[in-house]
PDB file of C-alpha atoms in Angstrom:
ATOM      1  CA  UNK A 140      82.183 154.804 303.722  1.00 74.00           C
ATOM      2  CA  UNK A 141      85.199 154.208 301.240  1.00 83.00           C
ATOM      3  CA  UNK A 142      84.820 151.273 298.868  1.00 86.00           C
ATOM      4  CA  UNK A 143      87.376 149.915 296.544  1.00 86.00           C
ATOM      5  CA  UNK A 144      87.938 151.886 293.936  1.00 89.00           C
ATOM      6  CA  UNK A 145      87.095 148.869 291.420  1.00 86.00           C
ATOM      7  CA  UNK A 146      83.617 149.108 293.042  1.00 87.00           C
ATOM      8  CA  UNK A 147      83.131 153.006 292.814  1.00 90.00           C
ATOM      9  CA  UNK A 148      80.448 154.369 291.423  1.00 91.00           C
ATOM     10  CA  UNK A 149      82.073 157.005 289.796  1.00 92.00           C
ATOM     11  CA  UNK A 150      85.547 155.486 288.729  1.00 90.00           C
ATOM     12  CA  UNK A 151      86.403 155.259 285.274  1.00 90.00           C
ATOM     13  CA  UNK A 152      85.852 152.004 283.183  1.00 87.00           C
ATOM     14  CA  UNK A 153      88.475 150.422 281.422  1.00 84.00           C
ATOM     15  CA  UNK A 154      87.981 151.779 278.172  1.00 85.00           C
ATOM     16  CA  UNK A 155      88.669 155.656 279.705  1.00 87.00           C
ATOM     17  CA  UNK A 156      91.415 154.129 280.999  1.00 88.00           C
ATOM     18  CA  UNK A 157      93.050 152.867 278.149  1.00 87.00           C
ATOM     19  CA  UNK A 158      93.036 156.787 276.598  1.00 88.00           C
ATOM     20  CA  UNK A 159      95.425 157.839 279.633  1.00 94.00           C
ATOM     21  CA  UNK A 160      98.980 157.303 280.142  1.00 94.00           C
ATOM     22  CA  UNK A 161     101.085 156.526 282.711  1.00 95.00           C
ATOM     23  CA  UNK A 162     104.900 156.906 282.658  1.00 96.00           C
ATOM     24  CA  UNK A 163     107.870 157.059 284.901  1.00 96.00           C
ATOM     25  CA  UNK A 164     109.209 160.777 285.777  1.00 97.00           C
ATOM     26  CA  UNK A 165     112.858 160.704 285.194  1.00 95.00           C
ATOM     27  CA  UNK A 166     115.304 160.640 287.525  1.00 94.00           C
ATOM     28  CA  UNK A 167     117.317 163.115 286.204  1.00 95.00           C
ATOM     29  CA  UNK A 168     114.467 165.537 285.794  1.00 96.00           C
ATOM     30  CA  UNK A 169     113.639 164.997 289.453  1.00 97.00           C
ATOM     31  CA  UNK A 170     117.103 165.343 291.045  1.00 95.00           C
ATOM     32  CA  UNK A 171     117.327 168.556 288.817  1.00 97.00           C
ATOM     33  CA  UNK A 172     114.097 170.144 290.488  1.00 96.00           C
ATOM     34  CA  UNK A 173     115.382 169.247 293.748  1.00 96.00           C
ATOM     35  CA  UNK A 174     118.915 170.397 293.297  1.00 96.00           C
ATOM     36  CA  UNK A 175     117.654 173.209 292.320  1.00 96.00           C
ATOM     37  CA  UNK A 176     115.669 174.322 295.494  1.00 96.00           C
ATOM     38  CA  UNK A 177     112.391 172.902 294.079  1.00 96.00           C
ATOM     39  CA  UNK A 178     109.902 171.407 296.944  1.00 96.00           C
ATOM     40  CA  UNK A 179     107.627 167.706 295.651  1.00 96.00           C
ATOM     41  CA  UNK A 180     104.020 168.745 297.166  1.00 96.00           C
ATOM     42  CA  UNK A 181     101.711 165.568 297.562  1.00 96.00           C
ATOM     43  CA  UNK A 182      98.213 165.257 298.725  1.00 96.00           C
ATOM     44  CA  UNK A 183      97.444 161.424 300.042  1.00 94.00           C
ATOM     45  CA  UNK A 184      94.247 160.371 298.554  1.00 93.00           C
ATOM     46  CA  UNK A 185      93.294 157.899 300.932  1.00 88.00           C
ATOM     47  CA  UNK A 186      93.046 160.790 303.472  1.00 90.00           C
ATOM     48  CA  UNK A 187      90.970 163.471 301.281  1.00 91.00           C
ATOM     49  CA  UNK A 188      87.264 163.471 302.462  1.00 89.00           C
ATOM     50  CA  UNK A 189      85.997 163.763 298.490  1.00 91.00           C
ATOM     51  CA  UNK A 190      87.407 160.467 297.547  1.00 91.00           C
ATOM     52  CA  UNK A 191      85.942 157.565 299.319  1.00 89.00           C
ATOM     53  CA  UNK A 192      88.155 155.331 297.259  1.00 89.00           C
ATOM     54  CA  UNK A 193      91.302 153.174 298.024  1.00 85.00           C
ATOM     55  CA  UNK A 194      93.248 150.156 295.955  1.00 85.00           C
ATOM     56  CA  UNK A 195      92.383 146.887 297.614  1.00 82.00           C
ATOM     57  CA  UNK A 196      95.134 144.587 297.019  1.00 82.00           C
ATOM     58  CA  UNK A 197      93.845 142.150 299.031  1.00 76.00           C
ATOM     59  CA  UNK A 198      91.190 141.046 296.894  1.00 66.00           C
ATOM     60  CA  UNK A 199      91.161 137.606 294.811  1.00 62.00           C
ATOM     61  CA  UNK A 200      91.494 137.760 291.793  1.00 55.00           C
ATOM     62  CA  UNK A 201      90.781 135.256 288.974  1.00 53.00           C
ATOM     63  CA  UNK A 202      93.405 132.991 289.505  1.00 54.00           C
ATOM     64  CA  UNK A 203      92.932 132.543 293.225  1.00 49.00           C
ATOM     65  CA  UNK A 204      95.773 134.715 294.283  1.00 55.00           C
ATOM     66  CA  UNK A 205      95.768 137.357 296.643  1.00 57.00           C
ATOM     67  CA  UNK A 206      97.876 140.174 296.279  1.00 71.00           C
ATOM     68  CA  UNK A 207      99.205 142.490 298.546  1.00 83.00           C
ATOM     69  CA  UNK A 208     102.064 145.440 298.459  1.00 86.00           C
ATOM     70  CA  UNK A 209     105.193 143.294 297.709  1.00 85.00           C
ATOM     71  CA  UNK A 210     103.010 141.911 294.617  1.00 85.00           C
ATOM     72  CA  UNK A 211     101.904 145.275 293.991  1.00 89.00           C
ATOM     73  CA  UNK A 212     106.022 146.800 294.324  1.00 89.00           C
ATOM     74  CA  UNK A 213     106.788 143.984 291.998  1.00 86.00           C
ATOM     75  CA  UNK A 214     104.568 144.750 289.264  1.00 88.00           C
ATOM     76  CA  UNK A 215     105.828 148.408 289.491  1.00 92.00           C
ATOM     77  CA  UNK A 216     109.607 147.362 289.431  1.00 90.00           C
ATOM     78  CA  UNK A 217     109.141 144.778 286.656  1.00 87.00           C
ATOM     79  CA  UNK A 218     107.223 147.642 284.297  1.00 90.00           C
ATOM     80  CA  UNK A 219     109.006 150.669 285.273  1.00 92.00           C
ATOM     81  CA  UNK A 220     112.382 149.735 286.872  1.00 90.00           C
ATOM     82  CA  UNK A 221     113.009 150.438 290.473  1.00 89.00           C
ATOM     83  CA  UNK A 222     111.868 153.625 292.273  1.00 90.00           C
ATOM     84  CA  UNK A 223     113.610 156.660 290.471  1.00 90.00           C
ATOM     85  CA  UNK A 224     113.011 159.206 293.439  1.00 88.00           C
ATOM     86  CA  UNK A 225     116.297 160.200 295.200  1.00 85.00           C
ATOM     87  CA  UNK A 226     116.503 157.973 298.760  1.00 78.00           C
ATOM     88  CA  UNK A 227     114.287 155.231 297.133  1.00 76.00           C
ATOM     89  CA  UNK A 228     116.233 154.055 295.036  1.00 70.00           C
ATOM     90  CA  UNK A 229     117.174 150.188 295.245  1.00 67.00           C
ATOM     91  CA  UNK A 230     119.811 149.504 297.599  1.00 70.00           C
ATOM     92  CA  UNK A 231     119.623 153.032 299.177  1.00 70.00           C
ATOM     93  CA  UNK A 232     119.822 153.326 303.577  1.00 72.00           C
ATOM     94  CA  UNK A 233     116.191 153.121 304.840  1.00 68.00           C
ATOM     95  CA  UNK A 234     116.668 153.372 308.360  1.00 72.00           C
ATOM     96  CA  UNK A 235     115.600 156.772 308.496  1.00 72.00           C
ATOM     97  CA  UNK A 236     111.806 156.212 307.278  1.00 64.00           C
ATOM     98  CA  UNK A 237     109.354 155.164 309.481  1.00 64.00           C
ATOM     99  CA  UNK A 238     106.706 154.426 306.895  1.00 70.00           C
ATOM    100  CA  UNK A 239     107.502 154.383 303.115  1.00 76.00           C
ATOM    101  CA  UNK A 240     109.847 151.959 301.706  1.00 80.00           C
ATOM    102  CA  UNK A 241     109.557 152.687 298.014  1.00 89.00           C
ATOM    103  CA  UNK A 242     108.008 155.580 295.873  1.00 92.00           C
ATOM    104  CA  UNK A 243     107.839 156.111 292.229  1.00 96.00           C
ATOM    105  CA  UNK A 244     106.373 159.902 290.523  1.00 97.00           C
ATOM    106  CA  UNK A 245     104.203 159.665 287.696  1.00 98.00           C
ATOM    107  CA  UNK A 246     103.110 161.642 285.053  1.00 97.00           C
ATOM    108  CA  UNK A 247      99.594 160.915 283.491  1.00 97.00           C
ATOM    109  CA  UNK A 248      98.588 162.491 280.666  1.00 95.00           C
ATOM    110  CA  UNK A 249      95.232 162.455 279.489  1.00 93.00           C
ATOM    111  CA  UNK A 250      93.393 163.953 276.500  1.00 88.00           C
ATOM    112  CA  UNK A 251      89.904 164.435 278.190  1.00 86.00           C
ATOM    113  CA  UNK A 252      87.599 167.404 278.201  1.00 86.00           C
ATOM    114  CA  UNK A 253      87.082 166.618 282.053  1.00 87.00           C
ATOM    115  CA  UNK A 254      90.701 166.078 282.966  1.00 92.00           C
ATOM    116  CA  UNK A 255      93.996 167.936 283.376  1.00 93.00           C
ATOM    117  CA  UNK A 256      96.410 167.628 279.862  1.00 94.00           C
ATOM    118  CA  UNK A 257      99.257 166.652 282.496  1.00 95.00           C
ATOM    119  CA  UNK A 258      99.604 165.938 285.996  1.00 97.00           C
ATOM    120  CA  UNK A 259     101.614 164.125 288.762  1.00 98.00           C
ATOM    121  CA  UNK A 260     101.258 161.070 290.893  1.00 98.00           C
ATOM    122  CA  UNK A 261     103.414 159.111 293.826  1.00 97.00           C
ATOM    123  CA  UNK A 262     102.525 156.158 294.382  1.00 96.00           C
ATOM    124  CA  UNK A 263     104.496 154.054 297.419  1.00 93.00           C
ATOM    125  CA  UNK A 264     103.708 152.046 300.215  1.00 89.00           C
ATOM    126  CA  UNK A 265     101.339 153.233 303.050  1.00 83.00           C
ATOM    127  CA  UNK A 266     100.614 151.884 306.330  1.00 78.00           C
ATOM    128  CA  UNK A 267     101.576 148.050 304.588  1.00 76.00           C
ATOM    129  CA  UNK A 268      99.268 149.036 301.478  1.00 84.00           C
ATOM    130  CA  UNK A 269      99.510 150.935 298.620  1.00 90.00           C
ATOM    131  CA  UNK A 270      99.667 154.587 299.020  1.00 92.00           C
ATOM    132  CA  UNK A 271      98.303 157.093 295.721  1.00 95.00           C
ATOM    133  CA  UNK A 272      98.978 161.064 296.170  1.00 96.00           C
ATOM    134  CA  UNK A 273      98.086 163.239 293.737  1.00 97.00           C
ATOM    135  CA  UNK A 274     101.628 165.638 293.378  1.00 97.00           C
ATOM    136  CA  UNK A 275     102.906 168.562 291.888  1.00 97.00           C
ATOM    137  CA  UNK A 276     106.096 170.923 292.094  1.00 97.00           C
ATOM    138  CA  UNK A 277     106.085 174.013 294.160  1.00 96.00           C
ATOM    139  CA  UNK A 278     107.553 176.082 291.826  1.00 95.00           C
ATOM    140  CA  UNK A 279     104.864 175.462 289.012  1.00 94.00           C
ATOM    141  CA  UNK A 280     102.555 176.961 291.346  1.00 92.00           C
ATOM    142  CA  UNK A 281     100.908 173.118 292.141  1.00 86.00           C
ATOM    143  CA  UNK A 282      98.123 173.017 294.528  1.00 93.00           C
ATOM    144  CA  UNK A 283      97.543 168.974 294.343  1.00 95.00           C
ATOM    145  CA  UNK A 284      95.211 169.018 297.582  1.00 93.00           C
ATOM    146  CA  UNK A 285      92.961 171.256 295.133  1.00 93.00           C
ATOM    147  CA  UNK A 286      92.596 168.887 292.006  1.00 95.00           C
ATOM    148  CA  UNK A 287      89.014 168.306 291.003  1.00 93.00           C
ATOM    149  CA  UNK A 288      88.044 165.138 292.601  1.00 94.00           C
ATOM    150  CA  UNK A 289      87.719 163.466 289.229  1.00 94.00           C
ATOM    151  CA  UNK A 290      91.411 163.734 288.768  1.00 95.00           C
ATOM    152  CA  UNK A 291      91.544 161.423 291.712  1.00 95.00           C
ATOM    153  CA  UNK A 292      89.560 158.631 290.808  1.00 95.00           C
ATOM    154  CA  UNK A 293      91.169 158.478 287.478  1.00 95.00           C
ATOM    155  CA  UNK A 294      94.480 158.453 289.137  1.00 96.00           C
ATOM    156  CA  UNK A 295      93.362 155.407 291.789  1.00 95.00           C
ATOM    157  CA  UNK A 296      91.898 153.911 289.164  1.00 94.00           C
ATOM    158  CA  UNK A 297      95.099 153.944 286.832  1.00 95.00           C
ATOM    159  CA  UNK A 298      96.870 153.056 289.552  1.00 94.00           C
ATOM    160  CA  UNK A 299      95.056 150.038 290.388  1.00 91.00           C
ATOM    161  CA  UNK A 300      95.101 148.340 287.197  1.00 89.00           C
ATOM    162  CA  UNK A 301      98.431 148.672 287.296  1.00 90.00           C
ATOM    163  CA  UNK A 302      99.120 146.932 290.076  1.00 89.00           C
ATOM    164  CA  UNK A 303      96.530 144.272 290.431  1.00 84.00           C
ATOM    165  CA  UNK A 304      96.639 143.409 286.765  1.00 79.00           C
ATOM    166  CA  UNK A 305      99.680 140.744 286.529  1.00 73.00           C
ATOM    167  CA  UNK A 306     102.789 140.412 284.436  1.00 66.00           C
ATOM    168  CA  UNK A 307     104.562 138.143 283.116  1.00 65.00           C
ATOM    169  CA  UNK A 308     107.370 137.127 285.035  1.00 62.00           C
ATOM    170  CA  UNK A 309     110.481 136.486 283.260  1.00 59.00           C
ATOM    171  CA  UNK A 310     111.403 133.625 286.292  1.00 59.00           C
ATOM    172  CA  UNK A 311     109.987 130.414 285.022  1.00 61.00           C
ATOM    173  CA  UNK A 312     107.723 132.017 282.216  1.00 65.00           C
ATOM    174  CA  UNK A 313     104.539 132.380 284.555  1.00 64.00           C
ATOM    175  CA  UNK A 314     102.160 135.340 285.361  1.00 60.00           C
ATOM    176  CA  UNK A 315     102.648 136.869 288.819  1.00 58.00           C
TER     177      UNK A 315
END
């Protein structure tokens, strides 16, 4: 049965954590791929039977809040700027999409013996919660449904931290 990934036996602690980073594919690479005939493959995490993992935003945290994905698509905005993937962007027509509202790509890059040097992440809304899919471009050959499953818990994991762990908001001076 999946837990929260927080509770996982095998997720990393914070400290492996802190050795990986996390940043913001731009949008200028991205449009380039996909002008250029390039395909964004993504395997959905919460769907693959090797992780039985998932970010519970739900949960209380210390100061009595609960979160949940607008807290969670603030938190992303306020650190990394609105979604940077084309037809996500703030302010762009969403009648069209049935399920995901927002979606940012992510590169990690980790200097691990057990890990990848470099690889991709989405992470957007799914089914009302937050959605993590390990991703990679067609044309490098990516096979993200075939990433060791250590690659996913690292990259729920990162992903959860980010957006459970608050920031502070410039409105008022106070941590949301």
């Amino acid at each position: 049965m999946p837990v929260d990934i927080r509770d996982h036996p095998d997720a990393p602690d914070l400290e492996t954590l802190g050795d990986i980073t996390l940043e913001p594919v731009s949008a200028d690479e991205i449009r380039q791929r996909l002008d250029d005939g390039d395909t964004l493959l993504e395997d959905q995490l919460r769907e693959r039977d090797d992780i039985d993992a998932y970010v519970e935003l739900n949960r209380r945290t210390q100061g009595g809040e609960y979160g949940d994905i607008g807290t969670a698509l603030y938190r992303l905005v306020q650190l990394f700027g609105t979604p940077q993937l084309p037809g996500y962007e703030a302010g762009s027509d969403i009648s069209e999409r049935s399920d995901e509202t927002f979606k940012y790509l992510f590169r990690v890059s980790a200097d691990s013996e057990e890990l990848p040097d470099e690889w991709l992440v989405t992470v957007h809304d799914w089914h009302v919660d937050l959605g993590v899919c390990l991703a990679g471009w067609e044309s490098d050959g990516a096979a993200p449904a075939e990433m060791d499953t250590a690659v996913g818990l690292v990259s729920l994991a990162l992903v959860t931290n980010v957006v459970t762990e608050p920031v502070q908001c410039e409105f008022k001076d106070i941590w949301y």
